[in-house]
Coordinates of C-alpha atoms in Angstrom, one line a residue:
Chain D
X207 CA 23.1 14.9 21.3
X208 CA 19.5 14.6 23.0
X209 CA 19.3 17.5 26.0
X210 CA 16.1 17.2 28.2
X211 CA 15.7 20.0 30.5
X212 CA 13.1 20.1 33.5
X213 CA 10.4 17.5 31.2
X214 CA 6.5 17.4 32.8
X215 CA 4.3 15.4 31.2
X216 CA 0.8 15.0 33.0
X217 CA -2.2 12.5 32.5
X218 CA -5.0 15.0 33.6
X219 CA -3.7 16.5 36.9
X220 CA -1.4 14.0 37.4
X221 CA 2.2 14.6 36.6
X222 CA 4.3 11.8 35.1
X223 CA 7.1 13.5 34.7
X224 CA 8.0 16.3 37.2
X225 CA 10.7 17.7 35.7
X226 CA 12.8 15.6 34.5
X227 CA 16.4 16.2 33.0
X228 CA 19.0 14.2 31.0
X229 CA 21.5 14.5 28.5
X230 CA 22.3 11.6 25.7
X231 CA 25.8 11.7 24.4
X232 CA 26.3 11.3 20.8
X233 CA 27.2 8.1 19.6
X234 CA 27.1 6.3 23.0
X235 CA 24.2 3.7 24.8
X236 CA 22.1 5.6 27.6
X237 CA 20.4 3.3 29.9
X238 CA 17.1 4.4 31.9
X239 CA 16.1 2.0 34.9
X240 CA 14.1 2.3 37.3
X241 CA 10.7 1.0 39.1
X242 CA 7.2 0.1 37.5
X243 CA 5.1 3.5 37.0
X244 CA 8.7 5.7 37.5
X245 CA 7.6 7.1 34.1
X246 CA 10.0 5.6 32.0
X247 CA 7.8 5.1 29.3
X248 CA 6.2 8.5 29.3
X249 CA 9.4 10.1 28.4
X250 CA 10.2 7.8 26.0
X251 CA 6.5 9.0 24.3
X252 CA 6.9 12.2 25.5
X253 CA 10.6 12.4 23.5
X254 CA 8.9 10.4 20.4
X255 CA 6.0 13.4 20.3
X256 CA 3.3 10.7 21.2
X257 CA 2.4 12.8 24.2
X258 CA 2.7 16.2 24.3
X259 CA 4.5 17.8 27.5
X260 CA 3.2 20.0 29.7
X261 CA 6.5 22.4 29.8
X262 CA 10.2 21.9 29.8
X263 CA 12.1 21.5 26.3
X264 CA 13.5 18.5 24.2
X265 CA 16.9 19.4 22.0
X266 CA 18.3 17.0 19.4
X267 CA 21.8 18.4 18.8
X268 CA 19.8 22.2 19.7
X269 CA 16.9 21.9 17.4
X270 CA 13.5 21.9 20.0
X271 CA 11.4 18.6 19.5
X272 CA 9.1 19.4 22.2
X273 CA 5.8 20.7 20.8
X274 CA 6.7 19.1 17.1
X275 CA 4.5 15.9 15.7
X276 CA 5.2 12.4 16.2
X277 CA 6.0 12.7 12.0
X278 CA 7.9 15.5 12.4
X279 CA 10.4 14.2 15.0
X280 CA 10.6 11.0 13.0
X281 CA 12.1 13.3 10.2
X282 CA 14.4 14.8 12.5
X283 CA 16.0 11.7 12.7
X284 CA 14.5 10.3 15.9
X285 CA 12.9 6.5 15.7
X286 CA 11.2 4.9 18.8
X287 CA 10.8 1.1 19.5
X288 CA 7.9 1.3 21.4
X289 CA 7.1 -0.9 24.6
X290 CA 5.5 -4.3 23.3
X291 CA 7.2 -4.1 20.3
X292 CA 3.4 -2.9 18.6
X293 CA 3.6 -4.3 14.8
X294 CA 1.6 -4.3 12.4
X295 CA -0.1 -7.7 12.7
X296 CA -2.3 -8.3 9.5
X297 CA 0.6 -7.1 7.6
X298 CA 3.7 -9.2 6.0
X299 CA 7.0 -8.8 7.5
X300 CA 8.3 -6.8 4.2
X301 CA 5.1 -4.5 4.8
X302 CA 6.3 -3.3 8.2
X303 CA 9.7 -3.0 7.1
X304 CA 7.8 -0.5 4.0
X305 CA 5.5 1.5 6.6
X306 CA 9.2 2.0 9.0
X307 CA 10.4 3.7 5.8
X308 CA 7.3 6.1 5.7
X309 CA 9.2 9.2 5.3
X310 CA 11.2 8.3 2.6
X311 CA 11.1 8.7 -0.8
X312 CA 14.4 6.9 -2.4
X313 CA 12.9 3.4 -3.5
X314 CA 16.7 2.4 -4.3
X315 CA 17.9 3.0 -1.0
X316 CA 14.5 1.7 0.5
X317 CA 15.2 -1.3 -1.1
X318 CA 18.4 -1.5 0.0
X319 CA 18.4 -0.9 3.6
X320 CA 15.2 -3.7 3.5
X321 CA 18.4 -6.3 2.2
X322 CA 20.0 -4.9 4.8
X323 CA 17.7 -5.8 7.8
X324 CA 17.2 -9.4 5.9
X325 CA 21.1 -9.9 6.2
X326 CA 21.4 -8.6 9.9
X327 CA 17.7 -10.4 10.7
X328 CA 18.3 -13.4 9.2
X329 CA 14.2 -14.8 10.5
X330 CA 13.3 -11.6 8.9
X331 CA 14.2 -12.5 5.6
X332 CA 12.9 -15.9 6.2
X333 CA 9.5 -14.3 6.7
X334 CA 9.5 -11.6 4.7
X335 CA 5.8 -13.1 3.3
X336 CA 4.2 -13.8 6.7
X337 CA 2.1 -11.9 8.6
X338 CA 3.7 -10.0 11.7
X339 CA 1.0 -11.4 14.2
X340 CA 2.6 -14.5 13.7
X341 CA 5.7 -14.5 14.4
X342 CA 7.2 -15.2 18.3
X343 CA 7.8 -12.9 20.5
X344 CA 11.8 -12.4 19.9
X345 CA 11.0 -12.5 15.7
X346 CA 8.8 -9.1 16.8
X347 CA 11.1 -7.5 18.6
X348 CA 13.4 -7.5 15.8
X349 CA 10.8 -6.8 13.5
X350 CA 10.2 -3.5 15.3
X351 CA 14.1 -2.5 15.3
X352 CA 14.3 -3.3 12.0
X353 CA 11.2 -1.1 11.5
X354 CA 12.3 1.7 14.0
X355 CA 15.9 1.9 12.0
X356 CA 14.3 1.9 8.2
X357 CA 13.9 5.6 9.1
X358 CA 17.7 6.4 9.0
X359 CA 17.6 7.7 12.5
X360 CA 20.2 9.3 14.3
X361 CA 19.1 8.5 17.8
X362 CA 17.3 5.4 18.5
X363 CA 14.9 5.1 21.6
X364 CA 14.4 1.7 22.9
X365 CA 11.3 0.8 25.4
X366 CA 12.5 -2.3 26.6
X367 CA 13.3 -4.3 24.2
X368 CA 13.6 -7.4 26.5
X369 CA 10.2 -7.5 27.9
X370 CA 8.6 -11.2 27.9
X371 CA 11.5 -12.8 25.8
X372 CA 13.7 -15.7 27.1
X373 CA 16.8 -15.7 28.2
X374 CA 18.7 -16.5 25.2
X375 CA 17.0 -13.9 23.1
X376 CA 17.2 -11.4 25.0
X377 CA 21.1 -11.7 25.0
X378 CA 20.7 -12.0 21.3
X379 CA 18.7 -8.6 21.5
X380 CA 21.6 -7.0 23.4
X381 CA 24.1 -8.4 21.4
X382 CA 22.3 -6.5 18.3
X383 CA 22.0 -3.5 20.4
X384 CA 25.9 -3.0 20.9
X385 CA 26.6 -4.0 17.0
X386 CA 24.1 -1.0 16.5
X387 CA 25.6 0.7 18.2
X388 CA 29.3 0.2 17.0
X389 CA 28.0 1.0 13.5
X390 CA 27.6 4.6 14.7
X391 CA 23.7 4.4 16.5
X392 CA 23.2 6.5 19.0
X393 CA 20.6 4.4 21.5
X394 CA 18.9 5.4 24.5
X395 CA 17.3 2.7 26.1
X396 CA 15.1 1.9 28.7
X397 CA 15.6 -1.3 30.6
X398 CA 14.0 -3.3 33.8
X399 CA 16.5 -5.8 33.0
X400 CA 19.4 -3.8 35.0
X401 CA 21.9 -6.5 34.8
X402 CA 21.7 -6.7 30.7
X403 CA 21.7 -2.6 30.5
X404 CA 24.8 -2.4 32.7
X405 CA 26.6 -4.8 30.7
X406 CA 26.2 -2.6 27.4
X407 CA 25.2 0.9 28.9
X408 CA 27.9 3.8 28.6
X409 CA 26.3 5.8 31.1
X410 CA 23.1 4.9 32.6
X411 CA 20.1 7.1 34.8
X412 CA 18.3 5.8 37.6
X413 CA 14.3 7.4 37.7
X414 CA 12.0 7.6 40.2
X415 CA 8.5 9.1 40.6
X416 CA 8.8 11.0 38.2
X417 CA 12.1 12.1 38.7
X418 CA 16.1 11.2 37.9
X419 CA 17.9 10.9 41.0
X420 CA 21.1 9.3 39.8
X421 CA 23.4 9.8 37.1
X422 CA 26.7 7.9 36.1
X423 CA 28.5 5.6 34.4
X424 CA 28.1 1.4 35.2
X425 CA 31.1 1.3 37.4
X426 CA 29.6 4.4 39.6
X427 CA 27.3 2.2 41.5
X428 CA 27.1 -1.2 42.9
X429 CA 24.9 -3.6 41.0
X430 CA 22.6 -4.7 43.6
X431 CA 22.4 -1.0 44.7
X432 CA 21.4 -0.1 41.0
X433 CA 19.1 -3.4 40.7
X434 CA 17.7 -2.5 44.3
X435 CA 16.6 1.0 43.5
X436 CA 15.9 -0.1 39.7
X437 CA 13.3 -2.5 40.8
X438 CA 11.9 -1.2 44.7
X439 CA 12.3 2.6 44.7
X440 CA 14.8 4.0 47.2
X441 CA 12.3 4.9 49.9
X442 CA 11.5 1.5 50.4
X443 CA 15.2 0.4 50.5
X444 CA 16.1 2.8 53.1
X445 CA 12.9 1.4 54.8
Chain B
X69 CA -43.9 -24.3 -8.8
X70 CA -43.5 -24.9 -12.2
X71 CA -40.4 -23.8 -14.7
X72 CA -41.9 -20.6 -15.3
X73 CA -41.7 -19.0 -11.5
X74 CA -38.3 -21.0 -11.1
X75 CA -37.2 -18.9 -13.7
X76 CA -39.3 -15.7 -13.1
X77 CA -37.4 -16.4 -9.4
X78 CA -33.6 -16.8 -10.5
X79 CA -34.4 -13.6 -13.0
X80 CA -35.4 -11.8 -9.9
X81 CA -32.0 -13.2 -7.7
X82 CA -29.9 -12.0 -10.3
X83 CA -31.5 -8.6 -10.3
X84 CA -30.9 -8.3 -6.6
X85 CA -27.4 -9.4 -6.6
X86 CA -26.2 -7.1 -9.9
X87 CA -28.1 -4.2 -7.5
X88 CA -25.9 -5.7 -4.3
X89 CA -23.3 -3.8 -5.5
X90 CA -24.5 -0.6 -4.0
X91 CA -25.1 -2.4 -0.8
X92 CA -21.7 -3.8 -1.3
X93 CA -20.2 -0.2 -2.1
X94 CA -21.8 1.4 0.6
X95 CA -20.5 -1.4 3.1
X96 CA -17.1 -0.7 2.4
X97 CA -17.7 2.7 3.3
X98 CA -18.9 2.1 6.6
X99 CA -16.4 -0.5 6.9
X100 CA -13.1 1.7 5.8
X101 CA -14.0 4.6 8.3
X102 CA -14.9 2.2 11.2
X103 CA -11.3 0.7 10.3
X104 CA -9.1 3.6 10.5
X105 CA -10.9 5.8 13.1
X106 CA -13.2 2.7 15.7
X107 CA -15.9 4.8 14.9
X108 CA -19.2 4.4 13.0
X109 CA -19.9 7.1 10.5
X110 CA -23.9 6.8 10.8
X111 CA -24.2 10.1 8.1
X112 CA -22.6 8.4 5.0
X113 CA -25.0 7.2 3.2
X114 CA -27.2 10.3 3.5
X115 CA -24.1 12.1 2.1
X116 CA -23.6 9.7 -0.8
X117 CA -27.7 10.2 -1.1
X118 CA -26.8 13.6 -1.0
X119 CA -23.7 13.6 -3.6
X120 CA -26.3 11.8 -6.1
X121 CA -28.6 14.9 -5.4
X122 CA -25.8 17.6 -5.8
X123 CA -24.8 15.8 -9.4
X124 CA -28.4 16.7 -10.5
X125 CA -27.2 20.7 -10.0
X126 CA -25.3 20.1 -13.5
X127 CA -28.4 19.1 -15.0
X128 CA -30.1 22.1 -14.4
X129 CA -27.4 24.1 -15.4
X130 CA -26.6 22.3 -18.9
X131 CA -27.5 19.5 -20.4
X132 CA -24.4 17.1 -19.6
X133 CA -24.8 13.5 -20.5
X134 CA -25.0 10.8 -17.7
X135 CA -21.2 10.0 -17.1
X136 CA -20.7 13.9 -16.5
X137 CA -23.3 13.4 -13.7
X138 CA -22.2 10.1 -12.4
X139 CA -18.6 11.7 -12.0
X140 CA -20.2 14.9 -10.4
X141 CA -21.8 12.1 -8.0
X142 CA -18.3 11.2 -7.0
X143 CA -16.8 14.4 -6.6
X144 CA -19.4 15.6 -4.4
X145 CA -19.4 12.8 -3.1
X146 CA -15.5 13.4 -1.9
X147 CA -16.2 17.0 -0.7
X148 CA -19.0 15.6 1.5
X149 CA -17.1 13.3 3.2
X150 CA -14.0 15.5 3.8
X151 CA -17.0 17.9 5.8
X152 CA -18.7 15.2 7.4
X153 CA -15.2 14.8 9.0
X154 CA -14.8 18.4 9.6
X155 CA -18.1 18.9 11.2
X156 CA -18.5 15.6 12.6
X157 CA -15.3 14.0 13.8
X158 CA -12.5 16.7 14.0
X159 CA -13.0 18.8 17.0
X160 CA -15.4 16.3 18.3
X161 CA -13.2 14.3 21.6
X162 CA -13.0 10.8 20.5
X163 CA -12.2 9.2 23.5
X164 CA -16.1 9.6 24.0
X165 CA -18.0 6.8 21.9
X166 CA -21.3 8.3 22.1
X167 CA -19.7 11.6 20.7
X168 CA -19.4 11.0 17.3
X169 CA -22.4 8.5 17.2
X170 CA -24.4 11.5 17.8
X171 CA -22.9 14.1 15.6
X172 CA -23.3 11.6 12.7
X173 CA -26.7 11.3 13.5
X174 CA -27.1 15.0 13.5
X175 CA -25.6 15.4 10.0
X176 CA -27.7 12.7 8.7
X177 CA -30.7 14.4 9.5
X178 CA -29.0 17.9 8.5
X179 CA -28.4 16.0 5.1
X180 CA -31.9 14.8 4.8
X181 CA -33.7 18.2 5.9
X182 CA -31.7 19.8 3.3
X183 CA -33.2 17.7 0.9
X184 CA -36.1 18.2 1.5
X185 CA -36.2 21.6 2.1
X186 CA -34.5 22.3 -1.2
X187 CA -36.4 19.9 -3.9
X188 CA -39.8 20.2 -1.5
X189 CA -39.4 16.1 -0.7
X190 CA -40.4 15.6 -4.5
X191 CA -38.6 12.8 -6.3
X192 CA -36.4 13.6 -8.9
X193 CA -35.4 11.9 -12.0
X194 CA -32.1 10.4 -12.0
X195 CA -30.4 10.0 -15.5
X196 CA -29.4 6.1 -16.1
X197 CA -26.9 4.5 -18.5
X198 CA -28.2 1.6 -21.0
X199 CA -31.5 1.4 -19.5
X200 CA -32.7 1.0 -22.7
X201 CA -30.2 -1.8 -23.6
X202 CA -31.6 -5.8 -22.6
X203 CA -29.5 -8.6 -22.7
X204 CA -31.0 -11.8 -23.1
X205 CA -29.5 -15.0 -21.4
X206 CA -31.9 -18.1 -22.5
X207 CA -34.7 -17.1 -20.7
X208 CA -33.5 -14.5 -18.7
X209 CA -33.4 -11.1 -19.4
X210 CA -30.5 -9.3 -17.6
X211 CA -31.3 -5.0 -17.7
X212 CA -28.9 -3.0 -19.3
X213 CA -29.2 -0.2 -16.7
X214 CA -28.8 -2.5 -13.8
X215 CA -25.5 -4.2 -15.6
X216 CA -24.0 -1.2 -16.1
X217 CA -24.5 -0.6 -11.6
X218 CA -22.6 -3.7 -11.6
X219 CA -20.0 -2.9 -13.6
X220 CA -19.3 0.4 -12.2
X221 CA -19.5 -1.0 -9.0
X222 CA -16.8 -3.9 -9.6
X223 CA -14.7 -1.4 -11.4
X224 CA -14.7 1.1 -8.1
X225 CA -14.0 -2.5 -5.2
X226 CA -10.9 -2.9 -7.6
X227 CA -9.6 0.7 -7.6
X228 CA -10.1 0.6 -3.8
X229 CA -8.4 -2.8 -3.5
X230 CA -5.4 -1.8 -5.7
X231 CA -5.3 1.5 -3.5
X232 CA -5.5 -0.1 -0.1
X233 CA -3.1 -3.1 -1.4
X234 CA -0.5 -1.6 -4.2
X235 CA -0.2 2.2 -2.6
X236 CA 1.5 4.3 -0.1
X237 CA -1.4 5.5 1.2
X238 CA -3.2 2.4 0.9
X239 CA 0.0 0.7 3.5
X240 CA -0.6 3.8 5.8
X241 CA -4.6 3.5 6.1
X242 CA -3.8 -0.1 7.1
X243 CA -1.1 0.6 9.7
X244 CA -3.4 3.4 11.0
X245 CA -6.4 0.8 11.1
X246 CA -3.8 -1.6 13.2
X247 CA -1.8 -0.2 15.4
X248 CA -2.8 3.8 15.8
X249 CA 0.5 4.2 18.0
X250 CA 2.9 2.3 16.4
X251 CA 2.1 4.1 13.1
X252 CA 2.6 7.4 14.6
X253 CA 6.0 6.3 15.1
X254 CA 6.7 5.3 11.5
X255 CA 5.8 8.9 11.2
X256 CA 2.0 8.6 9.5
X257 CA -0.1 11.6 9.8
X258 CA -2.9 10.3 11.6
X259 CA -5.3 13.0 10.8
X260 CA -4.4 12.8 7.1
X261 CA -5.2 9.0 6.7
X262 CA -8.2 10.4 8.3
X263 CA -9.3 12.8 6.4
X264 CA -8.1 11.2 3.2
X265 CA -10.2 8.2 4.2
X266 CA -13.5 9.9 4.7
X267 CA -12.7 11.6 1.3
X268 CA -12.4 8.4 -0.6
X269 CA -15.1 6.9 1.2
X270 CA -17.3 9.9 0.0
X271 CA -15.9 9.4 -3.8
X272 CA -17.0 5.4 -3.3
X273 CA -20.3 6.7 -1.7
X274 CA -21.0 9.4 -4.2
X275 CA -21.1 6.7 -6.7
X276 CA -22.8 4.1 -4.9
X277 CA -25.5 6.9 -4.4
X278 CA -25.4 7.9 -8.0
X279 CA -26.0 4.1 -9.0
X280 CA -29.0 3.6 -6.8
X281 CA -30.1 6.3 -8.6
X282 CA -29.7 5.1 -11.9
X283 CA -31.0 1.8 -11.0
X284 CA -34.1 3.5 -9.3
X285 CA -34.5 5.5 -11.9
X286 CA -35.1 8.6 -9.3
X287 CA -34.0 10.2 -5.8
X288 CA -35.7 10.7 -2.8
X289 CA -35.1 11.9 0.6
X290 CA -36.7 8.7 1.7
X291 CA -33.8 6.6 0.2
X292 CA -31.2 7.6 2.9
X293 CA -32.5 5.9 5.9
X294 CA -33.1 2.4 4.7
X295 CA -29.8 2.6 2.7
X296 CA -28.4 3.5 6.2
X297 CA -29.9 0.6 7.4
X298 CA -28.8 -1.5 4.6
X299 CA -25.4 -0.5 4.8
X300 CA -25.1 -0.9 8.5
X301 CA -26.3 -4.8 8.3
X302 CA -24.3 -5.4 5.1
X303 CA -21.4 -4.2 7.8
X304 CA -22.4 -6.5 10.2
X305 CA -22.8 -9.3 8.7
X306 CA -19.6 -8.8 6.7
X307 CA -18.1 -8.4 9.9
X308 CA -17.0 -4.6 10.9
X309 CA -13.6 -3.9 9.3
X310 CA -13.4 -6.4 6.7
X311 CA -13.4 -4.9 2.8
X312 CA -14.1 -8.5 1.0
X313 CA -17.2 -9.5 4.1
X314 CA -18.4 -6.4 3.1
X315 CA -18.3 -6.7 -0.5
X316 CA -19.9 -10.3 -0.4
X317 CA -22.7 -9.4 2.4
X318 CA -23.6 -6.6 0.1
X319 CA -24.0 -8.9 -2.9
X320 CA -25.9 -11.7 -0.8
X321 CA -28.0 -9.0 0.8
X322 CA -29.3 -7.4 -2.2
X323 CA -30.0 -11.0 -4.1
X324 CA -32.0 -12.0 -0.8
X325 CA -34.2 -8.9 -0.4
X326 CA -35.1 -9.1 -4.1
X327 CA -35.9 -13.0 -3.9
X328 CA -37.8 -12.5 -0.3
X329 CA -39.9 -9.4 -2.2
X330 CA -40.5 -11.3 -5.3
X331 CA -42.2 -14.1 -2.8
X332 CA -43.4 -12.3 -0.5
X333 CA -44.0 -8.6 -1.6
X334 CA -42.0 -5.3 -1.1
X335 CA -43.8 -4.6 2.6
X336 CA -42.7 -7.8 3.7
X337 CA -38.9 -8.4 2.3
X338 CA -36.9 -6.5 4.8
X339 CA -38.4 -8.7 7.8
X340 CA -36.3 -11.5 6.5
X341 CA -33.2 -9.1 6.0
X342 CA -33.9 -8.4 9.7
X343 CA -33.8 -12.1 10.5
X344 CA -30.6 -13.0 8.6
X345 CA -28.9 -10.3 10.6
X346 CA -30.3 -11.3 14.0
X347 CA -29.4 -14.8 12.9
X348 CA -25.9 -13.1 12.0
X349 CA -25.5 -11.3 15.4
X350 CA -26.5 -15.1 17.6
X351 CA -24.9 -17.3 15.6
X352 CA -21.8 -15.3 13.6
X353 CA -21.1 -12.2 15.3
X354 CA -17.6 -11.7 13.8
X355 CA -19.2 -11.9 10.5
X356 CA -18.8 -14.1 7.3
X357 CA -15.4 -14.6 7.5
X358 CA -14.9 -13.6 11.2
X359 CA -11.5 -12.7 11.2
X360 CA -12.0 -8.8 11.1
X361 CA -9.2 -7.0 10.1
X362 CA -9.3 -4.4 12.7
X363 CA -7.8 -4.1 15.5
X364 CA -5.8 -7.0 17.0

């Protein structure tokens, strides 16, 4: 569904990504682990149009992203649920549900797909009045799905979801992430929690500097070999 | 003190405040931009000076009534401000501060030598509404002219409040003002919030300009600077980013300079405006209600 091919993305003369290729099958869960700075989190902008790349090509089922505006991929049916979750905090719960639905101009189905969140966020609905700031930290992360999926998308991009939240929710964050996902969401995620993202992951990446150097399906590798290189890098492994 | 001064004193208050509204109008202006974009727009009240002088243009081509020129006011008013953002902010890199901080200071003084250079610094006339009109409250006397820059000014907070709070575009400018990134991934046009702001800041300027105008009873080049000034420290002290700090500084600010001048003259009043803000800055930096609503 999602075909990278040979990515850079630089900050200045630095290069992110150097070349950097992946493919995201249709209606399946992609995990991305790997090591602090691996640039993890640049691709996931970099897909989501925030930054722009410096060559290589982005295809949603064929159609070229790369180059297009953060707006623009959104209508193609591409939602991102950014690192640190990033509400909207002087604004009421319902409000961010409203600016996730940007794009769209049915206020029926707007409406409805806001009753929808409420009945799979049940906190949500709770709080549809209060301000976003002030919710906890698991109530945001939910928040910004709920947000990222108002826009319909076909592919959703998560940038780890399960950062700072307790144990509990982030199970309860993982659960929601396979029910998406059963409902027909494509997700590619991007995880440090390696353990979680095996559990769910179809197939799963490994990436580091700046580079993938394994691909394959959760059974592939061992799990402390995955969490090892996930969390130290391989050349300090082998070392 | 007796009853006469008390009242010659609350009559000159009153004055100040119904006046404010400018102030008030022109905060907001400051306020909205320095919202969506971080950035202080030092040019927009020369341009809204400059809206009320591009309304007069109407004048000299027919003789249009004062509403036609108070609306001109606004629409010039709108095209100013979407060319201050051109010129000043679009192709300037913003990741620099000090960037835009100087090409706003640039237009501002483009603004004012055009001015000059085009009505030879003479003070014009500016057409008022009701200045003829004088409604008395016991013993005050409240000017029709002055009444009717209330008005107009209460009428424009609401339209903006309504467009910020009820609209599309209004949710947008607000995400934008919050969370620049996250709002890129709702898929919100930056640069359209942008520019659409600094248009509607321009309309809300181009009137504010217009109604100093009226109230004055004339333009002058020398108006833009102090109402620069006056804007900036109704900002301030409203704290940067908030709409209703703004609208209440400008208010208190303009009742203030009108009591400090009726006590102590015009030369002295705007030494104690001074002081209220430097009391502002030590003691209440965030502001009258100090909760700004930028970013978080």
């Amino acid at each position: 569904m999602l075909d990278v091919t040979d990515l850079v993305t630089a900050y200045g003369k630095i290069e992110a990504l150097k070349g950097v290729s992946l493919q995201v099958e249709g209606g399946k869960i992609t995990c991305l682990l790997g090591p602090n700075g691996a640039g993890k989190t640049t691709l996931m902008m970099t897909i989501a149009g925030v930054l722009q790349p410096r060559r290589g090509s982005i295809r949603l089922k064929g159609a070229e992203l790369a180059g297009l505006s953060p707006a623009r991929i959104v209508s193609q049916g591409v939602a991102l649920v950014p690192e640190n979750r990033l509400v909207f905090p002087h604004m009421s719960v319902y409000e961010n549900l409203l600016a996730g639905a940007y794009q769209r101009h049915d206020k029926a189905g707007v409406n409805a797909d806001i009753e929808r969140m409420y009945a799979r966020f049940p906190q949500l609905h709770e709080r549809s009045e209060q301000m976003a700031g002030t919710l906890s930290g698991g109530e945001q992360q939910m928040l910004a799905v709920a947000r990222a999926l108002m826009s319909q998308p076909r592919l959703l991009l998560m940038d780890e979801p399960s950062l700072g939240l307790a144990p509990l929710i982030v199970a309860e964050i993982f659960n929601i992430i396979a029910e998406l996902n059963r409902d027909g969401t494509t997700i590619f995620l991007v995880e440090q929690n390696a353990h979680m993202a095996l559990q769910v992951a179809h197939q799963f990446f490994l990436m580091e500097q700046g580079r993938i150097t394994f691909k394959g399906t959760p059974g592939q590798l061992a799990e402390d070999e995955v969490i090892q290189r996930a969390y130290l890098g391989t050349r300090r492994a082998a070392g | 003190m007796d009853l006469l001064d008390l009242i010659d004193t609350i009559q000159s208050i009153a004055d100040g405040v119904l006046f404010g509204t400018t102030y008030a109008l022109l905060g907001i202006g400051f306020t909205l931009i320095f919202g969506v974009m971080h950035k202080i727009n030092l040019s927009f009240a020369a341009a809204s000076i400059g809206a009320a002088y591009a309304s007069l243009l109407i004048l000299s081509a027919v003789k249009a009534p004062a509403v036609v020129v108070f609306l001109m006011a606004a629409a010039a008013g709108g095209v100013l401000g979407g060319l201050v953002y051109l010129v000043g902010f679009k192709f300037i890199p913003l990741a620099n501060p000090l960037a835009t901080l100087m090409s706003t200071v640039g237009l501002l003084l483009l603004i004012d030598e055009i001015i000059v250079h085009t009505t030879a610094g003479v003070p014009l006339n500016y057409p008022a509404l009701f200045s003829d009109v004088i409604v008395p409250i016991g013993p005050f006397n409240l000017r029709g002219d002055l009444m009717f820059v209330f008005v107009l000014g209460c009428v424009c907070m609401t339209v903006l409040l309504l467009l910020l709070y009820r609209t599309k575009l209004g949710l947008a400018t607000r995400a934008v003002s919050q969370q620049p990134t996250a709002s890129q991934l709702c898929g919100i046009g930056i640069m359209r919030v942008n520019i659409l702001t600094f248009v509607i800041t321009g309309v809300v300027g181009g009137i504010a300009g217009a109604m100093t105008g009226a109230a004055i009873g004339m333009l002058s080049p020398l108006l833009s600077l102090p109402l620069t000034v006056k804007g900036l420290i109704v900002t301030v002290i409203g704290g940067l980013g908030s709409i209703p700090g703004a609208i209440v500084a400008g208010l208190v600010v303009g009742g203030l300079e009108n009591f400090f001048q009726f006590l102590r003259g015009v030369s002295e009043r705007d030494l104690y405006i001074m002081l209220l803000l430097f009391a502002f800055l030590v003691f209440r930096p965030g502001g009258i209600f100090t909760v700004a609503a930028g970013r978080d």
